[in-house]
Amino acid sequence: MATKHDTETVLERQTLKPPPMYQVALLNDDYTPMEFVVAIIQEYFNKDRETATQIMLSVHRYGKGVCGVFSKDIASTKVEFVLTHARKAGHPLQCVMEEV
């Protein structure tokens, strides 16, 4: 005859943590035109023109502007898209991801 203890799962419950999130940021340089940075933010981060301009001004004034926070795979993909687009256009724009 089985007891209640025998039929319960023996495995301990594990607490699952949400996956780490990463912020994607653009870094300032002295060569990439501001209008190009605004266009990149609008295209790859789906920001309206006003928000994209504010992020671009943060890049210009403070050296870095955060474009969004994403899971690792999405952040990595966005960084690659931005870098590829910038290189094809001949700009040295830098895009990085940092764990939040």
mmCIF file with all atom_site columns, C-alpha atoms in Angstrom:
data_model
loop_
_atom_site.group_PDB
_atom_site.id
_atom_site.type_symbol
_atom_site.label_atom_id
_atom_site.label_alt_id
_atom_site.label_comp_id
_atom_site.label_asym_id
_atom_site.label_entity_id
_atom_site.label_seq_id
_atom_site.pdbx_PDB_ins_code
_atom_site.Cartn_x
_atom_site.Cartn_y
_atom_site.Cartn_z
_atom_site.occupancy
_atom_site.B_iso_or_equiv
_atom_site.pdbx_formal_charge
_atom_site.auth_seq_id
_atom_site.auth_comp_id
_atom_site.auth_asym_id
_atom_site.auth_atom_id
_atom_site.pdbx_PDB_model_num
ATOM 1   C CA . MET A 1 1   ? 0.000  0.000  0.000   1.00 0.00 ? 1   MET A CA 1
ATOM 2   C CA . ALA A 1 2   ? 1.528  3.331  -1.097  1.00 0.00 ? 2   ALA A CA 1
ATOM 3   C CA . THR A 1 3   ? 1.619  6.255  1.250   1.00 0.00 ? 3   THR A CA 1
ATOM 4   C CA . LYS A 1 4   ? 1.038  9.843  0.242   1.00 0.00 ? 4   LYS A CA 1
ATOM 5   C CA . HIS A 1 5   ? 4.771  10.512 0.652   1.00 0.00 ? 5   HIS A CA 1
ATOM 6   C CA . ASP A 1 6   ? 5.635  7.781  -1.840  1.00 0.00 ? 6   ASP A CA 1
ATOM 7   C CA . THR A 1 7   ? 3.441  9.237  -4.561  1.00 0.00 ? 7   THR A CA 1
ATOM 8   C CA . GLU A 1 8   ? 4.724  12.817 -4.251  1.00 0.00 ? 8   GLU A CA 1
ATOM 9   C CA . THR A 1 9   ? 7.497  14.008 -6.485  1.00 0.00 ? 9   THR A CA 1
ATOM 10  C CA . VAL A 1 10  ? 10.828 13.605 -4.773  1.00 0.00 ? 10  VAL A CA 1
ATOM 11  C CA . LEU A 1 11  ? 12.491 16.387 -6.727  1.00 0.00 ? 11  LEU A CA 1
ATOM 12  C CA . GLU A 1 12  ? 12.794 19.659 -4.903  1.00 0.00 ? 12  GLU A CA 1
ATOM 13  C CA . ARG A 1 13  ? 11.146 22.644 -6.452  1.00 0.00 ? 13  ARG A CA 1
ATOM 14  C CA . GLN A 1 14  ? 13.562 24.910 -8.194  1.00 0.00 ? 14  GLN A CA 1
ATOM 15  C CA . THR A 1 15  ? 12.985 28.606 -8.320  1.00 0.00 ? 15  THR A CA 1
ATOM 16  C CA . LEU A 1 16  ? 13.388 29.816 -11.867 1.00 0.00 ? 16  LEU A CA 1
ATOM 17  C CA . LYS A 1 17  ? 14.969 33.174 -12.443 1.00 0.00 ? 17  LYS A CA 1
ATOM 18  C CA . PRO A 1 18  ? 14.052 35.226 -15.465 1.00 0.00 ? 18  PRO A CA 1
ATOM 19  C CA . PRO A 1 19  ? 16.747 35.267 -18.147 1.00 0.00 ? 19  PRO A CA 1
ATOM 20  C CA . PRO A 1 20  ? 19.256 38.116 -17.943 1.00 0.00 ? 20  PRO A CA 1
ATOM 21  C CA . MET A 1 21  ? 18.411 41.178 -19.982 1.00 0.00 ? 21  MET A CA 1
ATOM 22  C CA . TYR A 1 22  ? 20.829 43.262 -22.025 1.00 0.00 ? 22  TYR A CA 1
ATOM 23  C CA . GLN A 1 23  ? 20.734 46.923 -22.918 1.00 0.00 ? 23  GLN A CA 1
ATOM 24  C CA . VAL A 1 24  ? 21.811 47.876 -26.419 1.00 0.00 ? 24  VAL A CA 1
ATOM 25  C CA . ALA A 1 25  ? 23.647 51.181 -26.607 1.00 0.00 ? 25  ALA A CA 1
ATOM 26  C CA . LEU A 1 26  ? 25.251 53.332 -29.270 1.00 0.00 ? 26  LEU A CA 1
ATOM 27  C CA . LEU A 1 27  ? 28.613 54.929 -28.541 1.00 0.00 ? 27  LEU A CA 1
ATOM 28  C CA . ASN A 1 28  ? 29.729 58.386 -29.640 1.00 0.00 ? 28  ASN A CA 1
ATOM 29  C CA . ASP A 1 29  ? 32.344 59.013 -32.302 1.00 0.00 ? 29  ASP A CA 1
ATOM 30  C CA . ASP A 1 30  ? 33.392 62.172 -34.120 1.00 0.00 ? 30  ASP A CA 1
ATOM 31  C CA . TYR A 1 31  ? 32.530 60.958 -37.626 1.00 0.00 ? 31  TYR A CA 1
ATOM 32  C CA . THR A 1 32  ? 29.066 59.384 -37.850 1.00 0.00 ? 32  THR A CA 1
ATOM 33  C CA . PRO A 1 33  ? 26.452 61.988 -38.841 1.00 0.00 ? 33  PRO A CA 1
ATOM 34  C CA . MET A 1 34  ? 23.705 62.652 -36.305 1.00 0.00 ? 34  MET A CA 1
ATOM 35  C CA . GLU A 1 35  ? 21.018 62.124 -38.956 1.00 0.00 ? 35  GLU A CA 1
ATOM 36  C CA . PHE A 1 36  ? 22.405 58.638 -39.692 1.00 0.00 ? 36  PHE A CA 1
ATOM 37  C CA . VAL A 1 37  ? 22.254 57.756 -35.978 1.00 0.00 ? 37  VAL A CA 1
ATOM 38  C CA . VAL A 1 38  ? 18.630 58.909 -35.795 1.00 0.00 ? 38  VAL A CA 1
ATOM 39  C CA . ALA A 1 39  ? 17.782 56.793 -38.851 1.00 0.00 ? 39  ALA A CA 1
ATOM 40  C CA . ILE A 1 40  ? 19.486 53.717 -37.314 1.00 0.00 ? 40  ILE A CA 1
ATOM 41  C CA . ILE A 1 41  ? 17.530 54.128 -34.064 1.00 0.00 ? 41  ILE A CA 1
ATOM 42  C CA . GLN A 1 42  ? 14.254 54.489 -35.950 1.00 0.00 ? 42  GLN A CA 1
ATOM 43  C CA . GLU A 1 43  ? 14.914 51.509 -38.221 1.00 0.00 ? 43  GLU A CA 1
ATOM 44  C CA . TYR A 1 44  ? 16.348 48.952 -35.793 1.00 0.00 ? 44  TYR A CA 1
ATOM 45  C CA . PHE A 1 45  ? 14.742 49.992 -32.505 1.00 0.00 ? 45  PHE A CA 1
ATOM 46  C CA . ASN A 1 46  ? 11.318 51.122 -33.785 1.00 0.00 ? 46  ASN A CA 1
ATOM 47  C CA . LYS A 1 47  ? 11.489 54.534 -32.125 1.00 0.00 ? 47  LYS A CA 1
ATOM 48  C CA . ASP A 1 48  ? 9.633  57.586 -33.386 1.00 0.00 ? 48  ASP A CA 1
ATOM 49  C CA . ARG A 1 49  ? 11.694 60.499 -34.703 1.00 0.00 ? 49  ARG A CA 1
ATOM 50  C CA . GLU A 1 50  ? 11.460 62.517 -31.490 1.00 0.00 ? 50  GLU A CA 1
ATOM 51  C CA . THR A 1 51  ? 12.575 59.617 -29.262 1.00 0.00 ? 51  THR A CA 1
ATOM 52  C CA . ALA A 1 52  ? 15.335 58.680 -31.709 1.00 0.00 ? 52  ALA A CA 1
ATOM 53  C CA . THR A 1 53  ? 16.575 62.276 -31.661 1.00 0.00 ? 53  THR A CA 1
ATOM 54  C CA . GLN A 1 54  ? 16.659 62.278 -27.851 1.00 0.00 ? 54  GLN A CA 1
ATOM 55  C CA . ILE A 1 55  ? 18.696 59.051 -27.817 1.00 0.00 ? 55  ILE A CA 1
ATOM 56  C CA . MET A 1 56  ? 21.052 60.491 -30.446 1.00 0.00 ? 56  MET A CA 1
ATOM 57  C CA . LEU A 1 57  ? 21.540 63.609 -28.330 1.00 0.00 ? 57  LEU A CA 1
ATOM 58  C CA . SER A 1 58  ? 22.372 61.401 -25.343 1.00 0.00 ? 58  SER A CA 1
ATOM 59  C CA . VAL A 1 59  ? 25.001 59.654 -27.481 1.00 0.00 ? 59  VAL A CA 1
ATOM 60  C CA . HIS A 1 60  ? 26.371 63.025 -28.563 1.00 0.00 ? 60  HIS A CA 1
ATOM 61  C CA . ARG A 1 61  ? 26.386 64.679 -25.129 1.00 0.00 ? 61  ARG A CA 1
ATOM 62  C CA . TYR A 1 62  ? 27.212 61.805 -22.789 1.00 0.00 ? 62  TYR A CA 1
ATOM 63  C CA . GLY A 1 63  ? 29.068 59.392 -25.076 1.00 0.00 ? 63  GLY A CA 1
ATOM 64  C CA . LYS A 1 64  ? 26.424 56.678 -24.903 1.00 0.00 ? 64  LYS A CA 1
ATOM 65  C CA . GLY A 1 65  ? 22.723 56.295 -25.546 1.00 0.00 ? 65  GLY A CA 1
ATOM 66  C CA . VAL A 1 66  ? 20.605 53.276 -24.623 1.00 0.00 ? 66  VAL A CA 1
ATOM 67  C CA . CYS A 1 67  ? 18.263 52.209 -27.425 1.00 0.00 ? 67  CYS A CA 1
ATOM 68  C CA . GLY A 1 68  ? 16.459 49.402 -25.609 1.00 0.00 ? 68  GLY A CA 1
ATOM 69  C CA . VAL A 1 69  ? 16.618 46.385 -23.304 1.00 0.00 ? 69  VAL A CA 1
ATOM 70  C CA . PHE A 1 70  ? 16.263 42.895 -24.763 1.00 0.00 ? 70  PHE A CA 1
ATOM 71  C CA . SER A 1 71  ? 16.987 39.227 -24.181 1.00 0.00 ? 71  SER A CA 1
ATOM 72  C CA . LYS A 1 72  ? 20.515 38.129 -25.082 1.00 0.00 ? 72  LYS A CA 1
ATOM 73  C CA . ASP A 1 73  ? 19.691 36.736 -28.539 1.00 0.00 ? 73  ASP A CA 1
ATOM 74  C CA . ILE A 1 74  ? 17.660 39.736 -29.626 1.00 0.00 ? 74  ILE A CA 1
ATOM 75  C CA . ALA A 1 75  ? 20.233 42.202 -28.279 1.00 0.00 ? 75  ALA A CA 1
ATOM 76  C CA . SER A 1 76  ? 23.042 40.383 -30.075 1.00 0.00 ? 76  SER A CA 1
ATOM 77  C CA . THR A 1 77  ? 21.100 40.379 -33.340 1.00 0.00 ? 77  THR A CA 1
ATOM 78  C CA . LYS A 1 78  ? 20.345 44.093 -33.091 1.00 0.00 ? 78  LYS A CA 1
ATOM 79  C CA . VAL A 1 79  ? 24.017 44.883 -32.434 1.00 0.00 ? 79  VAL A CA 1
ATOM 80  C CA . GLU A 1 80  ? 25.052 42.894 -35.521 1.00 0.00 ? 80  GLU A CA 1
ATOM 81  C CA . PHE A 1 81  ? 22.426 44.565 -37.730 1.00 0.00 ? 81  PHE A CA 1
ATOM 82  C CA . VAL A 1 82  ? 23.466 48.058 -36.605 1.00 0.00 ? 82  VAL A CA 1
ATOM 83  C CA . LEU A 1 83  ? 27.188 47.370 -37.054 1.00 0.00 ? 83  LEU A CA 1
ATOM 84  C CA . THR A 1 84  ? 26.654 45.828 -40.496 1.00 0.00 ? 84  THR A CA 1
ATOM 85  C CA . HIS A 1 85  ? 24.496 48.753 -41.647 1.00 0.00 ? 85  HIS A CA 1
ATOM 86  C CA . ALA A 1 86  ? 26.998 51.315 -40.330 1.00 0.00 ? 86  ALA A CA 1
ATOM 87  C CA . ARG A 1 87  ? 29.984 49.609 -41.996 1.00 0.00 ? 87  ARG A CA 1
ATOM 88  C CA . LYS A 1 88  ? 28.180 49.335 -45.329 1.00 0.00 ? 88  LYS A CA 1
ATOM 89  C CA . ALA A 1 89  ? 27.462 53.063 -45.118 1.00 0.00 ? 89  ALA A CA 1
ATOM 90  C CA . GLY A 1 90  ? 31.112 53.763 -44.275 1.00 0.00 ? 90  GLY A CA 1
ATOM 91  C CA . HIS A 1 91  ? 30.543 54.950 -40.694 1.00 0.00 ? 91  HIS A CA 1
ATOM 92  C CA . PRO A 1 92  ? 32.503 53.890 -37.587 1.00 0.00 ? 92  PRO A CA 1
ATOM 93  C CA . LEU A 1 93  ? 29.401 53.852 -35.351 1.00 0.00 ? 93  LEU A CA 1
ATOM 94  C CA . GLN A 1 94  ? 29.798 51.472 -32.416 1.00 0.00 ? 94  GLN A CA 1
ATOM 95  C CA . CYS A 1 95  ? 26.919 49.491 -30.920 1.00 0.00 ? 95  CYS A CA 1
ATOM 96  C CA . VAL A 1 96  ? 27.331 47.393 -27.778 1.00 0.00 ? 96  VAL A CA 1
ATOM 97  C CA . MET A 1 97  ? 25.240 45.264 -25.463 1.00 0.00 ? 97  MET A CA 1
ATOM 98  C CA . GLU A 1 98  ? 25.630 45.237 -21.677 1.00 0.00 ? 98  GLU A CA 1
ATOM 99  C CA . GLU A 1 99  ? 23.944 43.027 -19.122 1.00 0.00 ? 99  GLU A CA 1
ATOM 100 C CA . VAL A 1 100 ? 21.464 44.935 -16.983 1.00 0.00 ? 100 VAL A CA 1
#
